[in-house]
Tab-separated table of C-alpha atoms (C1' of nucleotides) in Angstrom:
chain	number	residue	atom	x	y	z
A	517	MET	CA	96.510	69.149	-131.040
A	518	SER	CA	98.461	71.813	-128.707
A	519	THR	CA	97.067	75.505	-129.024
A	520	ASP	CA	100.136	76.561	-126.318
A	521	PHE	CA	103.333	76.095	-128.064
A	522	THR	CA	105.575	78.670	-128.699
A	523	ILE	CA	109.570	78.357	-130.343
A	524	ALA	CA	111.280	79.188	-127.871
A	525	ARG	CA	109.532	75.991	-125.703
A	526	ALA	CA	109.820	73.703	-128.713
A	527	ALA	CA	111.861	71.160	-126.904
A	528	GLU	CA	108.955	70.619	-124.323
A	529	PHE	CA	106.839	69.595	-127.737
A	530	GLU	CA	109.179	67.137	-129.201
A	531	GLY	CA	107.140	64.457	-130.442
A	532	ARG	CA	104.383	66.217	-130.676
A	533	ASP	CA	101.495	67.938	-133.071
A	534	VAL	CA	101.827	71.186	-132.534
A	535	ALA	CA	100.160	74.787	-134.573
A	536	LEU	CA	102.623	77.532	-134.926
A	537	TYR	CA	100.873	80.803	-135.183
A	538	GLY	CA	103.158	83.337	-136.740
A	539	TRP	CA	105.064	84.840	-140.111
A	540	LEU	CA	107.552	83.966	-142.251
A	541	TYR	CA	110.849	84.991	-141.801
A	542	ASN	CA	112.889	83.099	-144.374
A	543	LEU	CA	112.066	80.630	-147.154
A	544	ARG	CA	115.307	78.390	-148.824
A	545	GLU	CA	114.105	76.556	-151.233
A	546	SER	CA	116.072	72.929	-153.137
A	547	GLY	CA	114.663	71.726	-155.556
A	548	LYS	CA	111.879	69.309	-154.106
A	549	ILE	CA	112.091	70.112	-150.343
A	550	LEU	CA	111.435	73.504	-149.073
A	551	PHE	CA	113.025	74.399	-145.652
A	552	PRO	CA	110.643	77.418	-144.577
A	553	LEU	CA	111.879	79.593	-141.166
A	554	PHE	CA	109.006	80.663	-139.129
A	555	ARG	CA	108.691	82.984	-136.376
A	556	ASP	CA	106.010	83.678	-133.721
A	557	GLY	CA	107.674	86.154	-131.487
A	558	SER	CA	109.547	83.854	-129.308
A	559	GLY	CA	112.226	82.602	-131.164
A	560	VAL	CA	112.087	81.501	-134.935
A	561	MET	CA	112.436	78.258	-136.014
A	562	GLN	CA	112.597	76.295	-139.077
A	563	ALA	CA	110.131	74.045	-140.863
A	564	VAL	CA	110.430	71.256	-143.564
A	565	VAL	CA	108.519	70.313	-146.060
A	566	SER	CA	109.180	67.218	-148.602
A	567	LYS	CA	106.967	67.896	-152.120
A	568	LYS	CA	106.366	63.797	-151.599
A	569	ASP	CA	105.220	63.930	-148.253
A	570	VAL	CA	102.026	66.799	-148.744
A	571	SER	CA	99.441	67.790	-150.982
A	572	GLN	CA	100.144	69.835	-153.931
A	573	GLU	CA	98.001	72.375	-152.569
A	574	VAL	CA	100.345	72.718	-149.274
A	575	TRP	CA	103.248	72.781	-151.504
A	576	GLN	CA	102.095	75.282	-153.388
A	577	ARG	CA	101.366	77.193	-150.483
A	578	VAL	CA	104.127	77.058	-148.620
A	579	SER	CA	106.885	78.096	-151.984
A	580	ASP	CA	104.065	80.763	-152.910
A	581	LEU	CA	105.094	82.395	-149.200
A	582	THR	CA	106.338	85.866	-149.044
A	583	GLN	CA	108.662	87.075	-145.961
A	584	GLU	CA	106.183	88.724	-142.891
A	585	SER	CA	103.440	87.034	-144.447
A	586	SER	CA	100.985	85.454	-141.558
A	587	LEU	CA	100.083	81.962	-141.066
A	588	ILE	CA	99.414	79.186	-139.164
A	589	ALA	CA	101.589	76.186	-140.149
A	590	ARG	CA	101.109	73.007	-138.114
A	591	GLY	CA	103.132	69.934	-137.571
A	592	ALA	CA	105.201	67.512	-135.608
A	593	VAL	CA	108.203	68.949	-133.736
A	594	ARG	CA	111.122	67.021	-134.363
A	595	ARG	CA	114.340	66.493	-132.924
A	596	GLU	CA	117.654	67.439	-135.580
A	597	PRO	CA	120.892	68.711	-135.557
A	598	ARG	CA	120.740	70.544	-138.895
A	599	ALA	CA	117.584	72.900	-137.646
A	600	PRO	CA	119.090	75.745	-136.486
A	601	GLY	CA	117.803	75.670	-132.794
A	602	GLY	CA	117.531	72.175	-132.727
A	603	TYR	CA	114.716	71.636	-133.342
A	604	GLU	CA	112.223	71.876	-136.999
A	605	LEU	CA	108.636	71.556	-137.291
A	606	VAL	CA	107.544	68.546	-140.159
A	607	LEU	CA	104.547	70.404	-141.740
A	608	ARG	CA	101.482	68.957	-142.876
A	609	ASP	CA	99.113	71.956	-142.756
A	610	LEU	CA	99.415	75.271	-144.212
A	611	GLU	CA	96.864	78.208	-143.823
A	612	VAL	CA	97.629	81.431	-144.699
A	613	LEU	CA	96.500	84.000	-143.093
A	614	HIS	CA	97.647	87.903	-145.297
A	615	ARG	CA	99.855	87.192	-148.160
A	616	VAL	CA	102.209	90.340	-148.778
A	617	PRO	CA	102.108	91.026	-152.459
A	618	GLU	CA	105.010	90.437	-154.164
A	619	ASP	CA	104.600	94.236	-155.413
A	620	THR	CA	105.369	95.552	-152.110
A	621	PRO	CA	107.330	93.501	-150.680
A	622	TYR	CA	108.444	93.333	-147.010
A	623	PRO	CA	111.489	95.865	-146.706
A	624	ILE	CA	113.760	95.048	-144.449
A	625	ALA	CA	115.696	92.569	-145.631
A	626	ARG	CA	117.866	89.832	-143.616
A	627	LYS	CA	121.148	91.780	-145.334
A	628	GLU	CA	122.975	94.945	-143.694
A	629	HIS	CA	120.503	98.345	-143.824
A	630	GLY	CA	121.299	101.687	-142.461
A	631	PRO	CA	120.439	103.265	-139.377
A	632	ASP	CA	118.452	106.439	-140.836
A	633	PHE	CA	116.636	103.602	-142.875
A	634	LEU	CA	116.313	101.170	-140.164
A	635	LEU	CA	114.863	104.322	-137.766
A	636	SER	CA	112.335	104.895	-140.198
A	637	HIS	CA	110.849	101.542	-140.774
A	638	ARG	CA	111.529	100.950	-136.535
A	639	HIS	CA	107.468	99.476	-136.760
A	640	LEU	CA	108.941	96.832	-138.883
A	641	TRP	CA	112.604	96.545	-137.709
A	642	ILE	CA	111.442	94.950	-133.770
A	643	ARG	CA	110.845	91.563	-135.986
A	644	SER	CA	114.294	91.271	-136.385
A	645	PRO	CA	115.733	88.803	-133.905
A	646	ARG	CA	117.787	91.210	-132.865
A	647	GLN	CA	115.706	94.166	-132.232
A	648	SER	CA	113.476	91.072	-130.339
A	649	ALA	CA	116.034	89.902	-128.590
A	650	LEU	CA	117.110	93.449	-127.104
A	651	LEU	CA	113.239	94.674	-126.083
A	652	ARG	CA	113.047	90.978	-124.282
A	653	LEU	CA	115.734	92.137	-122.023
A	654	ARG	CA	114.516	95.503	-121.584
A	655	HIS	CA	111.132	94.001	-120.056
A	656	GLU	CA	113.717	91.947	-118.154
A	657	VAL	CA	115.718	94.629	-116.611
A	658	ILE	CA	112.582	96.190	-115.563
A	659	ARG	CA	110.676	93.082	-114.296
A	660	SER	CA	113.807	92.888	-111.915
A	661	ILE	CA	114.298	96.655	-111.005
A	662	HIS	CA	109.711	95.807	-109.758
A	663	GLU	CA	111.253	92.383	-108.369
A	664	PHE	CA	113.771	93.967	-106.466
A	665	PHE	CA	112.357	97.214	-104.833
A	666	ASP	CA	108.985	94.710	-103.862
A	667	GLN	CA	111.529	92.493	-102.019
A	668	HIS	CA	112.827	95.345	-100.132
A	669	GLY	CA	109.836	96.796	-99.116
A	670	PHE	CA	109.394	99.867	-101.909
A	671	ILE	CA	105.951	101.131	-102.564
A	672	LEU	CA	105.405	102.533	-105.818
A	673	THR	CA	104.695	106.094	-106.284
A	674	ASP	CA	104.471	107.115	-109.607
A	675	SER	CA	104.620	110.721	-110.050
A	676	PRO	CA	103.141	113.403	-112.531
A	677	ILE	CA	104.323	113.213	-116.465
A	678	LEU	CA	103.058	116.867	-116.763
A	679	THR	CA	104.430	118.798	-114.060
A	680	PRO	CA	103.957	123.097	-113.202
A	681	ALA	CA	107.864	123.555	-113.362
A	682	ALA	CA	111.568	122.340	-113.537
A	683	CYS	CA	112.713	120.066	-111.620
A	684	GLU	CA	116.184	120.886	-112.455
A	685	GLY	CA	117.482	123.213	-115.137
A	686	THR	CA	114.614	125.600	-116.684
A	687	THR	CA	115.709	125.226	-120.116
A	688	THR	CA	115.635	122.137	-121.420
A	689	LEU	CA	112.117	121.437	-121.040
A	690	PHE	CA	108.816	120.756	-123.163
A	691	GLU	CA	106.562	123.006	-122.776
A	692	LEU	CA	102.778	122.624	-123.666
A	693	ASP	CA	99.253	125.002	-123.099
A	694	TYR	CA	97.851	123.987	-120.165
A	695	PHE	CA	94.118	124.876	-120.503
A	696	ASP	CA	93.178	128.231	-118.290
A	697	LEU	CA	96.059	127.655	-115.868
A	698	GLY	CA	98.867	128.854	-118.124
A	699	LYS	CA	102.082	126.653	-118.874
A	700	ALA	CA	102.269	122.852	-118.221
A	701	TYR	CA	106.585	120.690	-118.544
A	702	LEU	CA	106.921	117.481	-119.555
A	703	THR	CA	108.307	115.882	-116.480
A	704	GLN	CA	112.146	115.733	-116.186
A	705	SER	CA	112.544	113.674	-113.273
A	706	GLY	CA	109.822	112.468	-110.874
A	707	GLN	CA	112.307	113.230	-107.915
A	708	LEU	CA	110.828	116.343	-105.610
A	709	TYR	CA	107.177	114.271	-105.829
A	710	VAL	CA	108.862	110.738	-103.970
A	711	GLU	CA	110.436	112.949	-101.854
A	712	ALA	CA	107.011	113.868	-100.473
A	713	THR	CA	105.580	110.362	-100.656
A	714	ALA	CA	109.128	109.339	-98.939
A	715	ALA	CA	107.742	111.464	-95.960
A	716	ALA	CA	104.611	109.443	-96.720
A	717	LEU	CA	105.623	105.388	-96.904
A	718	GLY	CA	108.868	105.431	-95.989
A	719	LYS	CA	110.333	103.301	-98.851
A	720	VAL	CA	109.270	104.215	-102.068
A	721	TYR	CA	110.229	104.388	-106.045
A	722	CYS	CA	108.699	105.914	-108.746
A	723	PHE	CA	108.742	104.576	-112.841
A	724	GLY	CA	108.631	105.989	-115.758
A	725	PRO	CA	109.301	108.010	-118.314
A	726	THR	CA	110.795	111.341	-118.629
A	727	PHE	CA	112.244	114.655	-121.018
A	728	ARG	CA	114.854	116.329	-121.783
A	729	ALA	CA	114.907	118.915	-124.058
A	730	GLU	CA	118.496	118.873	-124.474
A	731	LYS	CA	120.301	119.092	-127.968
A	732	SER	CA	121.923	116.109	-127.532
A	733	LYS	CA	123.421	114.372	-130.134
A	734	THR	CA	125.284	111.029	-128.692
A	735	ARG	CA	124.637	107.298	-128.638
A	736	ARG	CA	123.514	108.143	-125.185
A	737	HIS	CA	121.010	110.407	-125.067
A	738	LEU	CA	117.139	110.456	-125.776
A	739	THR	CA	114.608	112.975	-125.485
A	740	GLU	CA	112.378	110.562	-124.263
A	741	PHE	CA	113.249	108.032	-121.812
A	742	TRP	CA	112.710	105.584	-118.432
A	743	MET	CA	114.016	106.369	-115.094
A	744	VAL	CA	113.435	104.527	-111.738
A	745	GLU	CA	113.708	106.620	-109.011
A	746	PRO	CA	113.628	105.402	-105.767
A	747	GLU	CA	113.673	107.882	-102.541
A	748	VAL	CA	114.160	106.770	-99.086
A	749	ALA	CA	113.439	108.725	-95.905
A	750	PHE	CA	116.714	108.460	-93.059
A	751	ALA	CA	118.563	107.699	-95.685
A	752	THR	CA	122.021	108.392	-96.031
A	753	LEU	CA	124.531	108.957	-98.730
A	754	ASP	CA	126.064	104.971	-97.544
A	755	ASP	CA	122.392	103.407	-97.429
A	756	LEU	CA	121.885	105.318	-101.058
A	757	MET	CA	125.563	103.771	-102.599
A	758	LYS	CA	124.943	100.196	-101.096
A	759	LEU	CA	121.083	100.392	-102.488
A	760	GLY	CA	122.638	100.985	-106.161
A	761	GLU	CA	125.060	98.844	-105.651
A	762	ASP	CA	122.348	95.891	-105.008
A	763	LEU	CA	119.897	97.438	-107.237
A	764	VAL	CA	122.507	97.118	-110.408
A	765	THR	CA	123.799	93.869	-109.202
A	766	TYR	CA	120.201	91.941	-109.119
A	767	ILE	CA	119.498	93.309	-113.162
A	768	VAL	CA	122.399	91.594	-114.120
A	769	GLN	CA	122.478	88.645	-112.785
A	770	LYS	CA	118.563	88.240	-113.100
A	771	ALA	CA	119.660	88.940	-117.464
A	772	LEU	CA	122.521	86.328	-116.782
A	773	GLN	CA	119.952	83.927	-115.166
A	774	ARG	CA	116.564	84.706	-117.455
A	775	ARG	CA	117.513	85.979	-120.910
A	776	ARG	CA	120.588	83.999	-122.004
A	777	PRO	CA	119.434	83.225	-125.389
A	778	GLU	CA	118.751	86.650	-126.268
A	779	LEU	CA	122.527	88.035	-124.729
A	780	GLU	CA	123.715	85.166	-127.032
A	781	THR	CA	121.862	86.592	-129.938
A	782	LEU	CA	123.765	89.569	-128.880
A	783	GLU	CA	126.479	88.135	-128.806
A	784	ARG	CA	127.761	89.568	-125.661
A	785	ASP	CA	130.686	88.319	-123.616
A	786	THR	CA	128.512	87.388	-120.892
A	787	ARG	CA	131.870	86.540	-118.727
A	788	LYS	CA	132.104	90.733	-118.437
A	789	LEU	CA	128.523	90.174	-117.032
A	790	GLU	CA	128.875	87.640	-114.096
A	791	HIS	CA	131.379	89.488	-112.085
A	792	ILE	CA	129.001	92.490	-111.453
A	793	GLN	CA	128.770	91.973	-107.906
A	794	PRO	CA	129.125	93.656	-104.262
A	795	PRO	CA	131.451	95.625	-103.537
A	796	PHE	CA	131.627	98.355	-106.448
A	797	PRO	CA	134.507	100.382	-105.710
A	798	ARG	CA	133.751	103.702	-104.531
A	799	LEU	CA	136.239	106.677	-105.309
A	800	SER	CA	135.227	110.622	-103.799
A	801	TYR	CA	135.316	113.155	-106.759
A	802	ASP	CA	138.971	114.058	-105.050
A	803	GLU	CA	140.264	110.684	-105.178
A	804	ALA	CA	138.337	110.719	-108.727
A	805	ILE	CA	140.574	113.934	-110.114
A	806	LYS	CA	143.279	112.816	-108.889
A	807	ILE	CA	143.380	109.734	-111.130
A	808	LEU	CA	142.038	110.845	-114.055
A	809	HIS	CA	144.916	114.079	-113.797
A	810	ARG	CA	146.981	111.235	-113.664
A	811	LYS	CA	145.900	109.715	-116.424
A	812	GLY	CA	146.019	112.946	-118.399
A	813	SER	CA	142.363	114.224	-118.058
A	814	HIS	CA	142.807	118.358	-117.778
A	815	THR	CA	138.978	118.723	-116.265
A	816	PRO	CA	139.669	120.644	-113.832
A	817	TRP	CA	139.108	120.637	-109.796
A	818	GLY	CA	135.594	121.969	-109.149
A	819	GLU	CA	133.801	121.118	-112.916
A	820	ASP	CA	131.547	118.158	-113.198
A	821	LEU	CA	133.309	114.899	-115.446
A	822	GLY	CA	132.534	114.881	-118.995
A	823	GLY	CA	132.328	111.360	-121.178
A	824	ALA	CA	136.313	110.904	-121.838
A	825	ASP	CA	136.135	111.284	-118.309
A	826	GLU	CA	133.940	108.776	-117.213
A	827	THR	CA	135.535	106.340	-119.423
A	828	ARG	CA	138.895	106.356	-117.903
A	829	LEU	CA	137.248	105.835	-114.817
A	830	SER	CA	135.373	102.926	-115.378
A	831	GLU	CA	138.371	101.236	-117.740
A	832	GLU	CA	140.216	100.976	-114.219
A	833	TYR	CA	137.316	98.312	-112.755
A	834	ASP	CA	135.601	95.229	-113.602
A	835	ARG	CA	132.530	96.583	-112.337
A	836	PRO	CA	130.449	99.916	-112.110
A	837	VAL	CA	132.197	102.743	-110.059
A	838	ILE	CA	130.885	105.225	-107.807
A	839	VAL	CA	132.026	108.210	-107.506
A	840	HIS	CA	130.989	110.487	-104.437
A	841	ARG	CA	131.096	113.839	-102.894
A	842	TYR	CA	131.386	116.147	-106.114
A	843	PRO	CA	131.912	120.032	-105.746
A	844	ALA	CA	128.150	121.449	-104.931
A	845	GLN	CA	128.648	124.455	-107.390
A	846	ALA	CA	128.646	121.371	-110.402
A	847	LYS	CA	125.438	119.719	-109.078
A	848	ALA	CA	121.886	120.273	-108.734
A	849	PHE	CA	120.194	123.006	-106.421
A	850	TYR	CA	118.294	120.181	-103.949
A	851	MET	CA	121.657	118.424	-102.674
A	852	GLU	CA	122.644	117.995	-98.919
A	853	PRO	CA	125.813	119.245	-98.125
A	854	ASP	CA	128.989	117.803	-96.840
A	855	PRO	CA	128.922	119.266	-93.464
A	856	GLU	CA	132.299	118.284	-92.935
A	857	ARG	CA	133.051	120.547	-96.189
A	858	PRO	CA	129.966	122.093	-96.978
A	859	ASP	CA	131.757	122.851	-100.507
A	860	LEU	CA	130.477	119.514	-101.001
A	861	ALA	CA	127.654	117.833	-101.855
A	862	LEU	CA	126.191	114.083	-100.618
A	863	CYS	CA	125.875	113.363	-104.168
A	864	MET	CA	126.441	109.883	-106.264
A	865	ASP	CA	126.930	109.122	-109.865
A	866	MET	CA	127.440	105.510	-110.550
A	867	LEU	CA	129.312	105.010	-114.150
A	868	ALA	CA	128.621	101.578	-116.035
A	869	PRO	CA	132.283	99.611	-117.063
A	870	GLU	CA	132.969	99.422	-120.275
A	871	GLY	CA	132.419	102.921	-121.112
A	872	TYR	CA	128.984	102.899	-120.701
A	873	GLY	CA	129.192	106.018	-118.727
A	874	GLU	CA	126.657	107.225	-115.941
A	875	ILE	CA	123.094	105.102	-115.132
A	876	ILE	CA	123.135	105.987	-111.736
A	877	GLY	CA	122.923	109.733	-110.799
A	878	GLY	CA	121.713	110.689	-106.963
A	879	SER	CA	122.200	111.996	-103.806
A	880	GLN	CA	121.009	113.053	-100.037
A	881	ARG	CA	118.436	115.781	-100.703
A	882	LEU	CA	118.350	119.368	-98.661
A	883	ALA	CA	116.600	119.162	-95.345
A	884	ASP	CA	116.797	122.510	-93.871
A	885	TYR	CA	114.132	124.932	-95.257
A	886	ASN	CA	116.223	127.852	-95.268
A	887	LEU	CA	119.404	126.661	-96.898
A	888	LEU	CA	116.264	125.046	-98.898
A	889	LEU	CA	114.736	128.639	-99.897
A	890	GLN	CA	118.151	130.407	-100.041
A	891	ARG	CA	119.313	127.862	-102.729
A	892	LEU	CA	116.213	127.871	-104.823
A	893	ARG	CA	116.321	131.801	-104.776
A	894	GLU	CA	120.116	131.734	-106.173
A	895	ASN	CA	118.944	129.964	-109.311
A	896	ASN	CA	116.053	131.694	-109.798
A	897	LEU	CA	113.189	129.444	-109.503
A	898	PRO	CA	109.794	130.465	-109.008
A	899	GLU	CA	109.398	130.248	-105.493
A	900	GLU	CA	105.223	129.655	-105.557
A	901	ALA	CA	105.794	126.679	-107.554
A	902	PHE	CA	107.455	125.022	-105.331
A	903	ARG	CA	105.627	125.589	-102.103
A	904	TRP	CA	104.982	122.395	-101.444
A	905	TYR	CA	108.385	121.001	-102.012
A	906	LEU	CA	109.610	123.193	-99.194
A	907	ASP	CA	106.832	122.240	-97.048
A	908	LEU	CA	108.103	119.066	-96.557
A	909	ARG	CA	110.853	120.844	-94.853
A	910	LYS	CA	108.301	122.222	-93.030
A	911	PHE	CA	106.570	119.353	-90.901
A	912	GLY	CA	108.637	116.518	-89.815
A	913	SER	CA	111.765	117.180	-92.177
A	914	VAL	CA	114.484	114.378	-92.093
A	915	PRO	CA	117.020	113.170	-93.672
A	916	HIS	CA	116.410	111.101	-97.037
A	917	GLY	CA	117.577	110.801	-100.497
A	918	GLY	CA	117.466	108.709	-104.076
A	919	PHE	CA	118.638	108.309	-107.048
A	920	GLY	CA	117.841	107.497	-110.674
A	921	LEU	CA	118.733	104.934	-112.706
A	922	GLY	CA	118.440	105.289	-116.443
A	923	VAL	CA	116.507	102.543	-118.367
A	924	GLU	CA	117.739	102.365	-121.579
A	925	ARG	CA	121.652	102.834	-120.622
A	926	THR	CA	121.281	100.010	-118.122
A	927	THR	CA	119.802	98.042	-121.085
A	928	ALA	CA	122.695	99.046	-123.757
A	929	TRP	CA	125.799	98.193	-121.328
A	930	ILE	CA	123.683	94.689	-120.555
A	931	ALA	CA	123.779	94.229	-124.161
A	932	GLY	CA	126.606	95.173	-124.845
A	933	ILE	CA	125.596	97.469	-127.627
A	934	PRO	CA	126.475	100.602	-129.081
A	935	HIS	CA	124.105	103.264	-128.732
A	936	ILE	CA	120.890	102.857	-126.367
A	937	ARG	CA	118.316	103.984	-129.448
A	938	GLU	CA	118.095	100.535	-129.940
A	939	THR	CA	116.850	99.166	-126.302
A	940	ILE	CA	113.353	101.220	-126.653
A	941	PRO	CA	110.468	99.889	-128.781
A	942	PHE	CA	110.372	103.836	-130.123
A	943	PRO	CA	112.858	105.846	-130.072
A	944	ARG	CA	112.784	109.628	-129.176
A	945	MET	CA	115.500	111.639	-130.640
A	946	LEU	CA	116.964	115.492	-131.660
A	947	TYR	CA	115.966	114.967	-135.414
A	948	ARG	CA	113.777	111.744	-135.228
A	949	ILE	CA	110.052	111.484	-133.936
A	950	TYR	CA	108.648	109.010	-137.030
A	951	PRO	CA	107.068	106.347	-135.992
B	1449	U	C1'	124.396	125.850	-131.103
B	1450	C	C1'	129.657	124.083	-132.734
B	1451	C	C1'	132.885	120.606	-134.936
B	1452	C	C1'	133.698	115.818	-138.561
B	1453	C	C1'	131.667	112.871	-142.459
B	1454	G	C1'	127.861	110.948	-145.501
B	1455	G	C1'	123.402	111.253	-149.418
B	1456	U	C1'	123.705	107.314	-156.805
B	1457	A	C1'	117.953	101.134	-158.063
B	1458	G	C1'	113.330	98.853	-152.751
B	1459	C	C1'	118.412	98.350	-149.631
B	1460	U	C1'	124.254	97.657	-149.316
B	1461	C	C1'	127.881	100.476	-152.040
B	1462	A	C1'	131.062	101.168	-156.803
B	1463	A	C1'	131.682	104.641	-161.121
B	1464	U	C1'	140.517	109.368	-163.488
B	1465	G	C1'	135.590	115.424	-165.301
B	1466	G	C1'	133.851	111.234	-170.718
B	1467	U	C1'	128.470	105.042	-172.788
B	1468	A	C1'	125.307	104.748	-164.645
B	1469	G	C1'	127.010	99.287	-162.581
B	1470	A	C1'	127.452	94.945	-159.092
B	1471	G	C1'	125.349	92.143	-154.579
B	1472	C	C1'	121.040	91.708	-151.807
B	1473	A	C1'	115.264	91.947	-152.571
B	1474	U	C1'	111.458	91.153	-156.459
B	1475	U	C1'	109.778	87.750	-160.924
B	1476	C	C1'	110.614	83.520	-164.121
B	1477	G	C1'	113.939	79.037	-164.776
B	1478	G	C1'	116.968	74.704	-162.120
B	1479	C	C1'	118.626	71.474	-157.954
B	1480	U	C1'	115.609	66.157	-152.113
B	1481	G	C1'	119.028	68.653	-145.761
B	1482	U	C1'	119.289	74.211	-146.839
B	1483	U	C1'	121.835	77.341	-142.706
B	1484	A	C1'	121.751	85.771	-144.683
B	1485	A	C1'	120.999	78.425	-149.071
B	1486	C	C1'	123.071	78.293	-153.900
B	1487	C	C1'	123.048	78.124	-159.961
B	1488	G	C1'	121.190	80.786	-164.572
B	1489	A	C1'	117.600	84.783	-166.396
B	1490	A	C1'	115.047	89.065	-166.776
B	1491	G	C1'	113.179	94.323	-164.765
B	1492	G	C1'	114.654	98.355	-162.200
B	1493	G	C1'	118.341	105.157	-161.941
B	1494	U	C1'	115.315	112.573	-162.367
B	1495	U	C1'	122.620	110.513	-159.112
B	1496	G	C1'	118.823	114.448	-152.179
B	1497	C	C1'	117.200	120.141	-153.931
B	1498	A	C1'	118.874	125.160	-156.412
B	1499	G	C1'	121.989	127.362	-159.385
B	1500	G	C1'	126.834	127.888	-161.386
B	1501	U	C1'	131.943	126.054	-164.091
B	1502	U	C1'	132.524	123.275	-168.118
B	1503	C	C1'	132.452	121.174	-175.115
B	1504	G	C1'	130.489	117.807	-171.770
B	1505	A	C1'	128.708	116.951	-164.196
B	1506	G	C1'	127.477	111.402	-159.815
B	1507	U	C1'	131.891	113.620	-159.479
B	1508	C	C1'	134.286	120.712	-159.306
B	1509	C	C1'	132.062	125.573	-156.843
B	1510	U	C1'	128.123	127.908	-154.227
B	1511	G	C1'	123.406	128.018	-151.236
B	1512	C	C1'	119.554	124.741	-148.825
B	1513	C	C1'	117.534	120.212	-147.143
B	1514	C	C1'	118.024	114.991	-144.881
B	1515	G	C1'	120.457	111.563	-141.766
B	1516	G	C1'	125.234	109.808	-139.282
B	1517	G	C1'	128.948	110.055	-135.667
B	1518	G	C1'	131.519	113.415	-131.955
B	1519	A	C1'	131.193	118.052	-127.894
B	1520	G	C1'	128.464	120.758	-124.651
B	1521	C	C1'	124.394	118.974	-120.864
B	1522	C	C1'	123.072	114.613	-118.342
B	1523	A	C1'	119.997	109.310	-117.095
RNA sequence: UCCCCGGUAGCUCAAUGGUAGAGCAUUCGGCUGUUAACCGAAGGGUUGCAGGUUCGAGUCCUGCCCGGGGAGCCA
């Protein structure tokens, strides 16, 4: 009897007797033959039970199964073209661990449901094949990120989640009381802290949840989302664009290599992912605005690009497009000005194809102490809270930079799904914090 | 915060201002290769909440609550 059987690896167990630890996904009956469908977390597998081949007790236990009852099914794995997945379990014995009572049946049917109902039952919805495929894909994205940075000599230095002040805007912070020390805030970005660790370790990144109290109500926003933020000492804007391009390529190609079955479950057109390879097109903001004006946009020079602009730009290309050197006035206080055009910031955004919008935002950071101090004052930021950040410009300041990549947006794009809320186990949104 | 759409059975949805219905789910019966199986039957309702118009309101009006999509902002 094998104990390490999983449905995903059923082919390796052909002809062997196995124990399947799982749940009932569905039960199809046809007279004296039963087709229970089991799921075990790795996939769904059909079993077959003939009345003449099993005891009366086993037959009864299977016919009495209710959806999502937990169980141990024992039998032989057989290749069977008529079974979904190509293999089925010839059931010999069934042990019921917990039977879902019929007066409180499992609420999620294998039929259509609305988003409100599904999100309110998110703790159960994640059991469905599509949702578990998305969570496996998310896992793969995260794993690839860590692999990539490890292979490129980066050190993981996580930033704090509780912070004393804003990283960027001050209006979009979740605030809480911190003992006798006054207010603390949930982090919006780990960037300022990885700037410090980059000066200590050279090439670093942080990976963790970030929080935005923005009242955004769109398919691209969550109030709590995960971001990976590399930061590199001595890096120029060109280095950052190259790093972002290599990272995104690595993530996409590994997803294709390792998560084909999941992408198939999601009915993703993988041809659109195959050609995600460097180099990605690069446009200056000036060039981007020209293209947009030619395509009918009315965004004036100097303003940040809107969602419709991003879609217009990305539909020009079959891979992500990098837009660099935005007007400084539209960007954050900590960005290094372009020495040739001080009205521009040495920054870059990467826009995913197919209208998925910005997946990366980054920049070279202000390295000069006096200019940084001036920018802090212009933005009415509390100087005291940024004392340590200013110190980084007092003790061996170097050109450096980094970017943030949004895990959920990246996963949604690779999965080809319309809303990012399905790419995180328990999404946090403007009007939803349960379950 | 603003704009648009919606709320009817556990779920997805019907119902000209005139007797609240179907499919799925649940229960019972039938069927030896089913593929969201199929066939037959049964149970299941304070039509989001409060008020108003009307002989009569799921339907029309007002307010509120809840959700969805989008804008702005962002990853």
